Short mmCIF file of C-alpha atoms in Angstrom, two decimals:
data_model
loop_
_atom_site.label_atom_id
_atom_site.label_comp_id
_atom_site.label_asym_id
_atom_site.label_seq_id
_atom_site.Cartn_x
_atom_site.Cartn_y
_atom_site.Cartn_z
CA MET A 23 142.85 221.76 170.01
CA ALA A 24 141.02 219.66 173.11
CA ALA A 25 140.48 221.54 176.25
CA ILE A 26 139.64 219.66 179.10
CA THR A 27 138.70 221.97 181.75
CA ALA A 28 138.29 221.01 185.57
CA LEU A 29 139.26 221.71 189.33
CA GLY A 30 139.67 225.20 188.20
CA VAL A 31 142.13 224.69 185.09
CA SER A 32 141.74 224.90 181.84
CA VAL A 33 143.71 221.60 180.50
CA VAL A 34 144.35 222.54 176.37
CA ALA A 35 146.74 220.27 174.76
CA GLN A 36 148.23 221.77 171.76
CA ALA A 37 149.90 220.79 168.79
CA THR A 38 152.82 221.03 170.41
CA GLY A 39 151.58 218.46 172.67
CA ALA A 40 152.18 220.60 175.49
CA PRO A 41 149.35 221.14 178.42
CA LYS A 42 148.38 225.27 179.38
CA ILE A 43 146.67 225.30 182.37
CA MET A 44 144.83 228.41 183.21
CA VAL A 45 143.30 229.91 186.16
CA ASN A 46 139.05 230.30 186.20
CA ASP A 47 137.72 229.81 189.78
CA ASP A 48 133.76 229.57 188.26
CA VAL A 49 134.85 226.07 186.75
CA ILE A 50 135.62 223.99 190.35
CA GLN A 51 131.81 224.07 191.35
CA GLU A 52 130.69 223.13 187.17
CA ASN A 53 132.75 220.78 187.00
CA GLY A 54 134.37 219.09 190.33
CA PHE A 55 138.32 217.62 190.35
CA PRO A 56 140.88 216.23 187.47
CA ARG A 57 139.00 212.13 187.81
CA VAL A 58 142.49 210.57 186.00
CA LEU A 59 145.46 212.05 186.30
CA ALA A 60 146.39 212.37 182.23
CA ARG A 61 143.13 214.74 181.62
CA TYR A 62 145.93 217.83 182.59
CA GLY A 63 148.32 217.08 180.06
CA PHE A 64 151.17 217.24 181.79
CA PHE A 65 152.27 213.81 180.65
CA GLN A 66 152.60 212.61 176.53
CA ASP A 67 151.75 209.05 177.43
CA GLY A 68 148.82 207.50 179.94
CA GLY A 69 151.60 205.94 182.07
CA ALA A 70 153.76 209.23 183.49
CA ARG A 71 156.63 208.39 181.53
CA GLU A 72 157.22 210.58 178.89
CA ALA A 73 156.57 214.71 180.39
CA SER A 74 154.71 217.45 178.19
CA ASP A 75 156.82 220.40 176.79
CA ASN A 76 156.73 223.32 179.17
CA VAL A 77 157.25 219.80 181.92
CA HIS A 78 160.60 220.21 183.47
CA ALA A 79 162.24 217.64 185.34
CA TYR A 80 164.22 218.04 188.29
CA GLU A 81 165.79 216.77 191.58
CA LEU A 82 166.54 217.50 194.89
CA ASN A 83 170.05 217.79 196.49
CA THR A 84 168.89 216.34 199.75
CA PRO A 85 165.08 214.46 199.86
CA LEU A 86 162.38 213.70 201.56
CA TRP A 87 162.24 210.89 203.03
CA SER A 88 159.29 208.34 202.49
CA ASP A 89 159.74 204.92 202.95
CA GLY A 90 162.67 204.39 200.77
CA ALA A 91 160.24 204.97 197.98
CA ASP A 92 161.86 206.62 194.73
CA LYS A 93 160.47 210.04 193.25
CA LEU A 94 160.00 211.72 189.93
CA ARG A 95 159.36 214.99 190.12
CA TYR A 96 158.50 217.66 186.95
CA ILE A 97 157.53 221.23 187.58
CA TYR A 98 154.61 222.73 185.12
CA LEU A 99 155.07 226.51 183.75
CA PRO A 100 152.63 227.82 181.53
CA GLU A 101 153.94 230.04 178.25
CA GLY A 102 155.43 232.06 178.75
CA ALA A 103 155.78 232.33 182.34
CA GLN A 104 158.97 231.68 184.80
CA LEU A 105 159.68 231.20 188.19
CA LYS A 106 161.24 233.59 190.61
CA ALA A 107 164.17 233.24 192.77
CA ASP A 108 164.05 234.39 196.68
CA GLY A 109 167.52 234.02 198.34
CA ASP A 110 168.39 230.41 199.08
CA GLY A 111 164.35 229.02 200.45
CA LEU A 112 161.61 228.34 198.35
CA LEU A 113 161.53 229.44 194.28
CA GLN A 114 158.21 231.16 193.56
CA PHE A 115 155.56 229.58 191.59
CA PRO A 116 153.33 231.75 188.89
CA VAL A 117 150.08 231.71 189.59
CA GLY A 118 148.99 228.86 186.52
CA SER A 119 152.07 226.32 187.34
CA ALA A 120 152.06 222.68 189.14
CA ILE A 121 154.05 220.58 190.67
CA ILE A 122 153.59 216.92 190.16
CA LYS A 123 155.41 214.21 192.16
CA THR A 124 155.29 210.81 191.28
CA PHE A 125 156.04 207.85 194.07
CA ALA A 126 157.70 204.42 193.81
CA TYR A 127 158.96 201.30 194.14
CA GLY A 128 161.50 199.74 191.94
CA GLU A 129 164.43 199.84 189.03
CA GLY A 130 163.94 199.30 185.12
CA ASP A 131 161.13 196.82 183.68
CA ASP A 132 160.11 196.59 187.27
CA GLN A 133 159.70 199.56 188.62
CA ARG A 134 155.47 200.26 189.82
CA PHE A 135 154.71 203.74 190.25
CA ILE A 136 151.76 204.07 193.66
CA GLU A 137 150.90 207.65 193.63
CA THR A 138 151.46 211.05 191.99
CA ARG A 139 150.69 214.42 193.60
CA VAL A 140 149.97 217.35 192.30
CA LEU A 141 149.94 220.84 193.71
CA LEU A 142 148.16 223.05 191.37
CA HIS A 143 148.54 227.25 191.87
CA ARG A 144 146.04 229.14 191.18
CA ALA A 145 144.76 232.28 191.63
CA ASP A 146 142.87 231.47 195.08
CA GLY A 147 146.61 229.62 196.13
CA TRP A 148 147.73 225.91 195.97
CA LEU A 149 145.47 223.42 195.86
CA ALA A 150 147.62 219.65 196.39
CA LEU A 151 145.68 216.62 195.04
CA PRO A 152 146.81 212.72 195.12
CA TYR A 153 146.57 210.82 192.58
CA ARG A 154 146.72 206.61 192.55
CA TRP A 155 148.09 204.13 190.07
CA ASN A 156 146.51 201.10 189.03
CA ASP A 157 147.93 198.13 188.80
CA GLU A 158 147.82 197.79 184.91
CA GLN A 159 150.34 201.32 185.26
CA THR A 160 148.15 202.71 182.93
CA GLU A 161 145.81 205.17 184.55
CA ALA A 162 146.22 207.46 187.96
CA LYS A 163 142.91 207.97 189.70
CA LEU A 164 142.26 210.87 191.83
CA ALA A 165 142.07 209.96 195.33
CA ILE A 166 140.32 212.52 197.66
CA ALA A 167 139.77 210.39 200.95
CA GLY A 168 143.39 208.34 200.40
CA ASP A 169 143.90 204.78 200.03
CA ARG A 170 146.35 202.02 201.76
CA ILE A 171 147.82 199.90 199.62
CA PRO A 172 150.44 196.84 200.37
CA ILE A 173 153.87 197.59 199.79
CA THR A 174 157.36 195.57 200.46
CA THR A 175 160.45 198.40 200.50
CA ALA A 176 163.33 198.61 199.08
CA SER A 177 164.90 196.88 202.38
CA GLY A 178 162.17 194.19 202.34
CA GLU A 179 160.09 195.75 204.74
CA GLU A 180 155.81 194.67 203.97
CA ILE A 181 153.74 198.05 204.55
CA SER A 182 150.94 199.75 205.02
CA TYR A 183 151.36 202.61 202.32
CA ARG A 184 149.57 206.07 203.13
CA ILE A 185 148.22 207.83 200.16
CA PRO A 186 147.11 210.60 201.88
CA ASN A 187 143.82 211.94 201.21
CA LYS A 188 143.04 216.69 200.56
CA ASN A 189 143.24 217.38 204.29
CA GLN A 190 146.88 215.93 204.88
CA CYS A 191 147.82 217.26 202.89
CA LYS A 192 147.84 221.18 203.96
CA THR A 193 149.77 218.89 207.25
CA CYS A 194 152.67 218.80 205.76
CA HIS A 195 152.44 221.71 203.03
CA SER A 196 150.97 224.58 205.51
CA VAL A 197 152.28 227.24 206.97
CA ASP A 198 150.36 230.57 208.83
CA GLY A 199 147.09 228.58 207.24
CA GLU A 200 148.45 228.21 203.56
CA VAL A 201 148.98 225.79 201.38
CA ILE A 202 152.75 225.87 199.99
CA PRO A 203 155.44 224.05 197.64
CA ILE A 204 157.99 222.78 200.41
CA GLY A 205 160.15 221.38 198.39
CA PRO A 206 162.08 223.47 195.23
CA LYS A 207 163.97 225.47 196.97
CA ALA A 208 167.80 227.02 195.87
CA ARG A 209 169.26 225.85 198.58
CA ASN A 210 168.39 221.91 197.61
CA LEU A 211 168.08 222.38 193.78
CA SER A 212 171.88 221.37 191.47
CA ALA A 213 173.68 224.21 190.44
CA LYS A 214 173.55 222.79 187.09
CA TRP A 215 169.87 222.64 187.31
CA LEU A 216 169.60 226.35 188.67
CA GLY A 217 171.35 227.44 185.05
CA GLU A 218 169.59 225.83 182.76
CA ALA A 219 166.71 226.82 184.35
CA TYR A 220 168.17 230.42 183.91
CA GLU A 221 169.22 230.08 180.87
CA SER A 222 166.00 228.65 179.19
CA GLY A 223 164.12 231.93 180.68
CA ARG A 224 162.25 229.76 182.84
CA LEU A 225 164.21 231.30 186.08
CA ASP A 226 164.47 235.34 186.81
CA ARG A 227 167.87 234.40 188.27
CA VAL A 228 169.84 232.25 190.23
CA PRO A 229 170.70 233.95 193.84
CA GLU A 230 172.96 233.43 196.20
CA GLY A 231 172.71 230.39 198.35
CA ALA A 232 171.77 229.04 195.45
CA ASP A 233 172.94 224.22 196.16
CA THR A 234 174.31 224.95 199.45
CA LEU A 235 172.00 221.65 200.96
CA PRO A 236 174.13 218.74 200.46
CA PHE A 237 173.22 215.01 200.16
CA TRP A 238 172.76 213.49 203.29
CA THR A 239 174.48 210.60 203.03
CA ASN A 240 177.34 212.63 201.37
CA THR A 241 180.27 212.05 203.95
CA SER A 242 182.86 214.17 202.41
CA VAL A 243 181.14 217.00 203.50
CA SER A 244 180.78 217.50 207.49
CA LYS A 245 178.75 215.93 209.86
CA ASP A 246 176.91 218.62 211.00
CA ALA A 247 175.60 220.13 207.27
CA ARG A 248 174.23 216.53 206.57
CA VAL A 249 172.34 216.54 209.36
CA ARG A 250 171.05 219.73 209.20
CA ALA A 251 169.99 218.98 205.22
CA TYR A 252 168.43 216.24 206.70
CA LEU A 253 166.28 218.28 208.92
CA ASP A 254 165.61 220.87 207.56
CA VAL A 255 163.73 218.58 204.40
CA ASN A 256 162.26 216.07 206.20
CA CYS A 257 160.88 218.40 209.35
CA ALA A 258 161.17 222.19 208.92
CA HIS A 259 157.77 222.57 206.85
CA CYS A 260 156.12 221.65 210.42
CA HIS A 261 159.17 222.68 212.81
CA ARG A 262 159.48 226.12 211.80
CA PRO A 263 157.16 229.19 212.00
CA GLY A 264 154.17 229.40 210.91
CA GLY A 265 154.30 225.53 210.32
CA GLY A 266 151.86 222.20 211.52
CA ALA A 267 154.66 222.16 214.55
CA SER A 268 155.45 226.16 215.67
CA ASN A 269 154.09 224.86 219.30
CA SER A 270 156.42 223.27 219.43
CA GLY A 271 158.68 225.81 219.85
CA LEU A 272 161.12 223.97 217.44
CA ASP A 273 162.88 225.54 214.33
CA LEU A 274 164.61 222.77 212.55
CA SER A 275 165.21 224.78 209.15
CA TRP A 276 168.54 225.04 207.03
CA GLU A 277 168.62 229.03 207.87
CA GLN A 278 168.55 228.83 212.36
CA THR A 279 171.69 229.20 214.04
CA ASP A 280 170.19 229.29 217.84
CA THR A 281 171.63 226.08 219.78
CA PHE A 282 168.27 226.30 221.65
CA ALA A 283 166.15 226.75 218.77
CA ILE A 284 167.47 223.83 217.44
CA GLY A 285 166.20 221.65 219.94
CA ILE A 286 169.60 221.65 221.83
CA ASN A 287 168.57 221.53 225.87
CA LYS A 288 165.51 222.49 224.97
CA PRO A 289 162.10 221.23 226.86
CA PRO A 290 159.41 219.73 225.15
CA VAL A 291 156.91 222.86 224.93
CA ALA A 292 153.97 220.42 223.68
CA ALA A 293 155.28 216.82 223.01
CA GLY A 294 152.89 215.03 225.10
CA ARG A 295 153.95 211.31 225.37
CA GLY A 296 155.48 211.31 222.85
CA ALA A 297 158.33 212.37 224.79
CA GLY A 298 158.69 209.49 226.54
CA GLY A 299 159.51 210.75 229.64
CA LEU A 300 162.96 212.76 228.51
CA LEU A 301 164.10 215.89 229.03
CA VAL A 302 165.11 217.89 226.26
CA SER A 303 164.54 217.88 222.85
CA ILE A 304 168.79 216.73 222.23
CA GLU A 305 171.00 216.36 225.28
CA PRO A 306 174.68 216.87 224.56
CA GLY A 307 176.62 213.40 224.30
CA LYS A 308 173.53 211.33 224.97
CA PRO A 309 171.32 210.51 222.15
CA GLU A 310 169.77 208.36 224.43
CA LYS A 311 168.53 210.84 226.28
CA SER A 312 167.63 212.74 223.50
CA ILE A 313 163.47 213.18 222.44
CA LEU A 314 165.01 214.41 218.68
CA VAL A 315 166.37 209.94 218.44
CA HIS A 316 163.06 209.06 220.08
CA ARG A 317 160.65 210.03 218.26
CA MET A 318 162.57 209.57 214.53
CA ASN A 319 163.53 205.77 216.41
CA SER A 320 159.87 205.16 216.71
CA ASN A 321 156.79 203.81 214.53
CA GLU A 322 153.96 203.96 217.63
CA PRO A 323 151.54 206.12 216.68
CA GLY A 324 151.70 209.29 219.09
CA ILE A 325 155.38 209.05 218.92
CA ALA A 326 157.00 208.60 215.69
CA MET A 327 158.05 212.04 214.02
CA PRO A 328 157.43 212.28 211.11
CA GLU A 329 154.01 212.05 211.74
CA LEU A 330 152.63 211.35 208.50
CA GLY A 331 154.69 210.04 205.18
CA ARG A 332 156.71 207.50 206.40
CA SER A 333 155.56 203.67 208.17
CA THR A 334 158.68 202.37 208.83
CA ILE A 335 161.87 204.26 209.80
CA ASP A 336 165.20 205.37 208.48
CA HIS A 337 167.70 203.33 210.82
CA GLU A 338 171.00 205.83 208.01
CA ALA A 339 169.34 208.78 209.60
CA VAL A 340 168.31 208.06 212.98
CA GLU A 341 172.29 206.32 213.43
CA LEU A 342 173.17 209.58 211.86
CA MET A 343 171.55 211.40 214.82
CA ARG A 344 173.24 209.13 216.81
CA ASP A 345 176.70 210.23 216.33
CA TRP A 346 176.11 213.68 216.00
CA ILE A 347 174.39 213.32 219.07
CA SER A 348 177.39 211.94 220.78
CA GLU A 349 179.86 214.29 219.69
CA MET A 350 178.63 217.46 220.40
CA SER A 351 180.53 218.56 224.13
CA GLU A 352 178.43 218.18 227.59
#
């Protein structure tokens, strides 16, 4: 059994292949950050294609859109630890757990990993770290300062893909100044995954309201539900009470029912030039006069929303927003 210590965690590669992560704040000052992803032991191979024991893949009903990148998501739980349900919201992770997300382009043998982001839950809170994959796809190295990589997206657009630096991770992953996960909410996880997690003992219960967020392109559900799902996943981590954009007064979370808080007939508070001279976030019947559409449909710095995480426009989502607003009664 070989022990590796770094970043306030001790990663122990056991005979079963399962990593064991333990919190130890003293190790941070002694050893600094893990320089390569493989040192955590989350995967059985250096290319991160085969998860170790206690590392469980998951998917979201509606995923965050990031320049059309595919994402491979995993949760690591220490041996004997359990996730706790908190209504239909974010699952509560025990100290010592981790969330791992790899961004990739291409399919099959042509799939290329670009970066892997790791969220570690330590005794003093969550810590976010980005790792960049090499051209050979054999190793991902820590990219504290972030990076820029030329990428051709699935739609054929050539972009300068941004790997966020350590501090930029906090921009989206922050509520009331504390870093938190934003993806694995019970309402955005499948009933099958939640049921299996409960049956295996990894989850304490399947809460009411779980698996209610639809996939936003699913035309068999209402347009309103599709829009609200997209906004919840792509915008509400900042546009919510305590979020990074709470000063806007917008609350785009799924559970918000106040139409003014969602933005309907709501004047901007702190949009500045990002408002484009428009008067309200959402003007019923008039998408061309709605700040929401204006900002989603721009790539210009200071106007584009979200501010981070994209270099291209999600045209399909913009069209959905236009249709949704056009059908509102004036």
